[in-house]
Short mmCIF file of C-alpha atoms in Angstrom, two decimals:
data_model
loop_
_atom_site.label_atom_id
_atom_site.label_comp_id
_atom_site.label_asym_id
_atom_site.label_seq_id
_atom_site.Cartn_x
_atom_site.Cartn_y
_atom_site.Cartn_z
CA UNK A 1 -37.50 -81.24 -26.85
CA UNK A 2 -33.70 -81.37 -26.79
CA UNK A 3 -32.09 -80.76 -23.41
CA UNK A 4 -30.24 -77.67 -24.68
CA UNK A 5 -33.63 -76.04 -25.36
CA UNK A 6 -34.78 -76.49 -21.76
CA UNK A 7 -34.49 -73.48 -19.45
CA UNK A 8 -32.22 -75.47 -17.09
CA UNK A 9 -29.70 -76.09 -19.91
CA UNK A 10 -30.07 -72.96 -22.05
CA UNK A 11 -26.54 -72.02 -23.06
CA UNK A 12 -27.15 -68.39 -22.07
CA UNK A 13 -28.06 -69.58 -18.55
CA UNK A 14 -25.15 -71.97 -18.03
CA UNK A 15 -22.23 -70.56 -20.04
CA UNK A 16 -20.75 -68.60 -17.10
CA UNK A 17 -20.81 -71.70 -14.88
CA UNK A 18 -18.99 -74.14 -17.19
CA UNK A 19 -15.53 -75.31 -16.11
CA UNK A 20 -12.93 -77.77 -17.44
CA UNK A 21 -12.10 -80.84 -15.34
CA UNK A 22 -8.97 -82.85 -16.03
CA UNK A 23 -9.58 -86.59 -15.65
CA UNK A 24 -8.22 -89.96 -16.72
CA UNK A 25 -11.19 -92.21 -16.09
CA UNK A 26 -14.70 -92.27 -17.50
CA UNK A 27 -16.17 -91.99 -14.01
CA UNK A 28 -16.46 -88.80 -11.95
CA UNK A 29 -18.09 -89.67 -8.62
CA UNK A 30 -17.92 -86.03 -7.50
CA UNK A 31 -20.39 -84.99 -10.21
CA UNK A 32 -24.18 -85.41 -10.15
CA UNK A 33 -24.23 -87.57 -13.27
CA UNK A 34 -20.65 -88.83 -13.18
CA UNK A 35 -21.00 -92.51 -12.32
CA UNK A 36 -20.47 -93.52 -15.94
CA UNK A 37 -19.25 -91.26 -18.68
CA UNK A 38 -19.43 -92.41 -22.28
CA UNK A 39 -17.11 -91.04 -24.93
CA UNK A 40 -20.08 -91.36 -27.30
CA UNK A 41 -22.23 -88.73 -25.58
CA UNK A 42 -19.79 -86.57 -23.60
CA UNK A 43 -17.63 -83.82 -25.13
CA UNK A 44 -14.03 -84.73 -24.24
CA UNK A 45 -10.69 -83.27 -25.26
CA UNK A 46 -7.63 -85.49 -25.33
CA UNK A 47 -5.09 -83.59 -23.24
CA UNK A 48 -1.72 -85.21 -22.49
CA UNK A 49 -1.00 -88.92 -22.19
CA UNK A 50 -4.18 -90.57 -20.90
CA UNK A 51 -5.55 -87.33 -19.47
CA UNK A 52 -8.72 -85.83 -20.89
CA UNK A 53 -10.67 -82.66 -20.26
CA UNK A 54 -14.41 -82.85 -19.76
CA UNK A 55 -16.78 -80.02 -18.95
CA UNK A 56 -18.96 -79.49 -15.90
CA UNK A 57 -21.69 -77.03 -14.97
CA UNK A 58 -21.56 -75.66 -11.45
CA UNK A 59 -25.05 -76.22 -10.04
CA UNK A 60 -24.55 -75.25 -6.41
CA UNK A 61 -21.85 -74.50 -3.86
CA UNK A 62 -20.36 -78.00 -4.17
CA UNK A 63 -22.52 -79.53 -6.90
CA UNK A 64 -21.37 -80.13 -10.48
CA UNK A 65 -23.02 -81.76 -13.49
CA UNK A 66 -21.06 -83.20 -16.40
CA UNK A 67 -22.00 -81.78 -19.78
CA UNK A 68 -23.33 -84.34 -22.24
CA UNK A 69 -23.75 -83.66 -25.97
CA UNK A 70 -27.52 -83.20 -25.72
CA UNK A 71 -27.00 -80.28 -23.33
CA UNK A 72 -25.12 -78.17 -25.89
CA UNK A 73 -26.60 -76.36 -28.87
CA UNK A 74 -25.55 -77.97 -32.19
CA UNK A 75 -23.38 -74.98 -33.14
CA UNK A 76 -21.27 -75.16 -29.96
CA UNK A 77 -17.72 -76.14 -30.93
CA UNK A 78 -15.47 -77.98 -28.49
CA UNK A 79 -12.50 -75.60 -28.82
CA UNK A 80 -14.49 -72.40 -28.11
CA UNK A 81 -16.16 -74.28 -25.22
CA UNK A 82 -12.72 -75.15 -23.80
CA UNK A 83 -11.49 -71.54 -24.01
CA UNK A 84 -14.70 -70.24 -22.44
CA UNK A 85 -14.51 -72.82 -19.62
CA UNK A 86 -10.87 -71.93 -18.92
CA UNK A 87 -11.84 -68.25 -18.86
CA UNK A 88 -14.56 -68.99 -16.30
CA UNK A 89 -12.07 -70.94 -14.22
CA UNK A 90 -9.50 -68.13 -14.33
CA UNK A 91 -12.22 -65.66 -13.31
CA UNK A 92 -13.67 -67.70 -10.44
CA UNK A 93 -10.91 -69.85 -8.95
CA UNK A 94 -7.68 -68.66 -7.39
CA UNK A 95 -4.69 -70.97 -7.75
CA UNK A 96 -2.07 -70.67 -5.02
CA UNK A 97 1.32 -72.38 -4.89
CA UNK A 98 2.47 -73.76 -1.55
CA UNK A 99 5.47 -75.69 -0.26
CA UNK A 100 5.53 -79.25 0.97
CA UNK A 101 7.65 -80.39 3.91
CA UNK A 102 9.95 -82.37 1.60
CA UNK A 103 10.86 -79.71 -0.97
CA UNK A 104 8.16 -80.10 -3.60
CA UNK A 105 5.37 -77.61 -4.34
CA UNK A 106 1.61 -78.00 -4.41
CA UNK A 107 -1.19 -76.17 -6.20
CA UNK A 108 -4.12 -75.17 -4.01
CA UNK A 109 -7.53 -74.03 -5.28
CA UNK A 110 -10.99 -74.99 -4.00
CA UNK A 111 -10.90 -78.78 -3.71
CA UNK A 112 -12.47 -79.34 -7.14
CA UNK A 113 -10.23 -77.59 -9.65
CA UNK A 114 -6.62 -78.19 -8.59
CA UNK A 115 -6.08 -80.67 -11.45
CA UNK A 116 -7.51 -78.10 -13.87
CA UNK A 117 -4.41 -75.98 -13.20
CA UNK A 118 -2.80 -78.13 -15.92
CA UNK A 119 -4.95 -76.21 -18.41
CA UNK A 120 -3.11 -72.97 -17.60
CA UNK A 121 0.21 -72.96 -19.39
CA UNK A 122 1.15 -69.59 -17.88
CA UNK A 123 1.19 -71.06 -14.33
CA UNK A 124 3.78 -73.60 -15.43
CA UNK A 125 5.75 -71.07 -17.50
CA UNK A 126 6.12 -68.84 -14.43
CA UNK A 127 7.20 -71.82 -12.32
CA UNK A 128 9.89 -73.02 -14.76
CA UNK A 129 11.25 -69.48 -15.03
CA UNK A 130 11.37 -68.99 -11.24
CA UNK A 131 12.85 -72.45 -10.56
CA UNK A 132 15.10 -72.39 -13.67
CA UNK A 133 14.49 -76.07 -14.32
CA UNK A 134 12.09 -78.48 -15.99
CA UNK A 135 9.23 -79.53 -13.70
CA UNK A 136 8.12 -83.01 -12.74
CA UNK A 137 4.37 -82.87 -12.10
CA UNK A 138 1.99 -85.42 -10.63
CA UNK A 139 -1.80 -85.26 -10.50
CA UNK A 140 -2.90 -88.15 -8.29
CA UNK A 141 -6.35 -86.70 -7.64
CA UNK A 142 -8.74 -83.91 -8.57
CA UNK A 143 -7.64 -81.85 -5.55
CA UNK A 144 -3.90 -82.67 -5.52
CA UNK A 145 -1.27 -81.37 -7.92
CA UNK A 146 2.37 -81.64 -6.85
CA UNK A 147 5.51 -80.56 -8.68
CA UNK A 148 9.24 -80.38 -8.15
CA UNK A 149 12.24 -79.16 -10.16
CA UNK A 150 13.32 -82.14 -12.26
CA UNK A 151 16.90 -82.03 -10.96
CA UNK A 152 15.83 -82.51 -7.33
CA UNK A 153 15.96 -86.33 -7.22
CA UNK A 154 15.34 -86.78 -3.48
CA UNK A 155 12.34 -84.43 -3.41
CA UNK A 156 11.01 -86.09 -6.59
CA UNK A 157 11.17 -89.51 -4.90
CA UNK A 158 9.28 -88.19 -1.86
CA UNK A 159 6.74 -86.50 -4.13
CA UNK A 160 6.10 -89.82 -5.90
CA UNK A 161 5.50 -91.54 -2.54
CA UNK A 162 3.16 -88.74 -1.45
CA UNK A 163 1.27 -88.93 -4.76
CA UNK A 164 0.91 -92.71 -4.45
CA UNK A 165 -0.64 -92.33 -0.97
CA UNK A 166 -3.08 -89.70 -2.24
CA UNK A 167 -4.00 -91.83 -5.25
CA UNK A 168 -4.72 -94.85 -3.06
CA UNK A 169 -6.88 -92.94 -0.58
CA UNK A 170 -8.76 -90.45 -2.75
CA UNK A 171 -12.15 -91.02 -4.37
CA UNK A 172 -11.37 -88.32 -6.96
CA UNK A 173 -8.27 -90.14 -8.20
CA UNK A 174 -6.80 -89.20 -11.54
CA UNK A 175 -3.38 -90.63 -12.41
CA UNK A 176 -0.24 -92.34 -11.16
CA UNK A 177 1.73 -90.96 -14.13
CA UNK A 178 4.40 -88.29 -13.96
CA UNK A 179 4.38 -85.35 -16.36
CA UNK A 180 7.17 -83.06 -17.44
CA UNK A 181 6.80 -79.37 -18.18
CA UNK A 182 9.86 -78.36 -20.16
CA UNK A 183 11.67 -75.10 -19.50
CA UNK A 184 12.84 -74.74 -23.10
CA UNK A 185 9.89 -76.05 -25.10
CA UNK A 186 7.27 -74.81 -22.58
CA UNK A 187 5.16 -77.91 -23.13
CA UNK A 188 3.54 -80.54 -20.94
CA UNK A 189 4.56 -84.11 -21.75
CA UNK A 190 4.23 -87.55 -20.22
CA UNK A 191 7.47 -88.13 -18.30
CA UNK A 192 9.41 -91.16 -19.50
CA UNK A 193 11.63 -92.36 -16.63
CA UNK A 194 13.58 -94.66 -18.96
CA UNK A 195 14.99 -91.64 -20.80
CA UNK A 196 16.12 -89.80 -17.67
#
């Protein structure tokens, strides 16, 4: 019997509890089965730069299980799964923007989905409109997303230092890279410091 046919994995039973997680590594220690993730048996979406999106099922208050191929029915496409997971996230998790002491901003959610805010283009579109500037964004860990208007050099430097500290200390680390959300093109890109 395939896993997707078992009651525990029936798509009808899990579809409302599937969420996207942004990651860079093939290890998610915060998930039940996340010690080693293989690209061969795990549905992944290439996102931006080295970032990927994988899918998790919420199994309890603070318990998540990574979706492997054998948990999905054969007719389940990755793009519809992504849109459904983002819809679940928008329904269940509130994203709040706060200020840092040094002039940058942070995204707050529930400690598991902050990095998934990258999936919501409208959050970043609102921010670039309000701040009237491109945004430098860093995602050092699953629960830390920081951003600053690109023209604020001093705050950007402090944000990079903050992100480096988080990356070094956090078990849910994601990336040391900087990303750019452009005001004009409204797209998320890997930030290339040599061009700026």
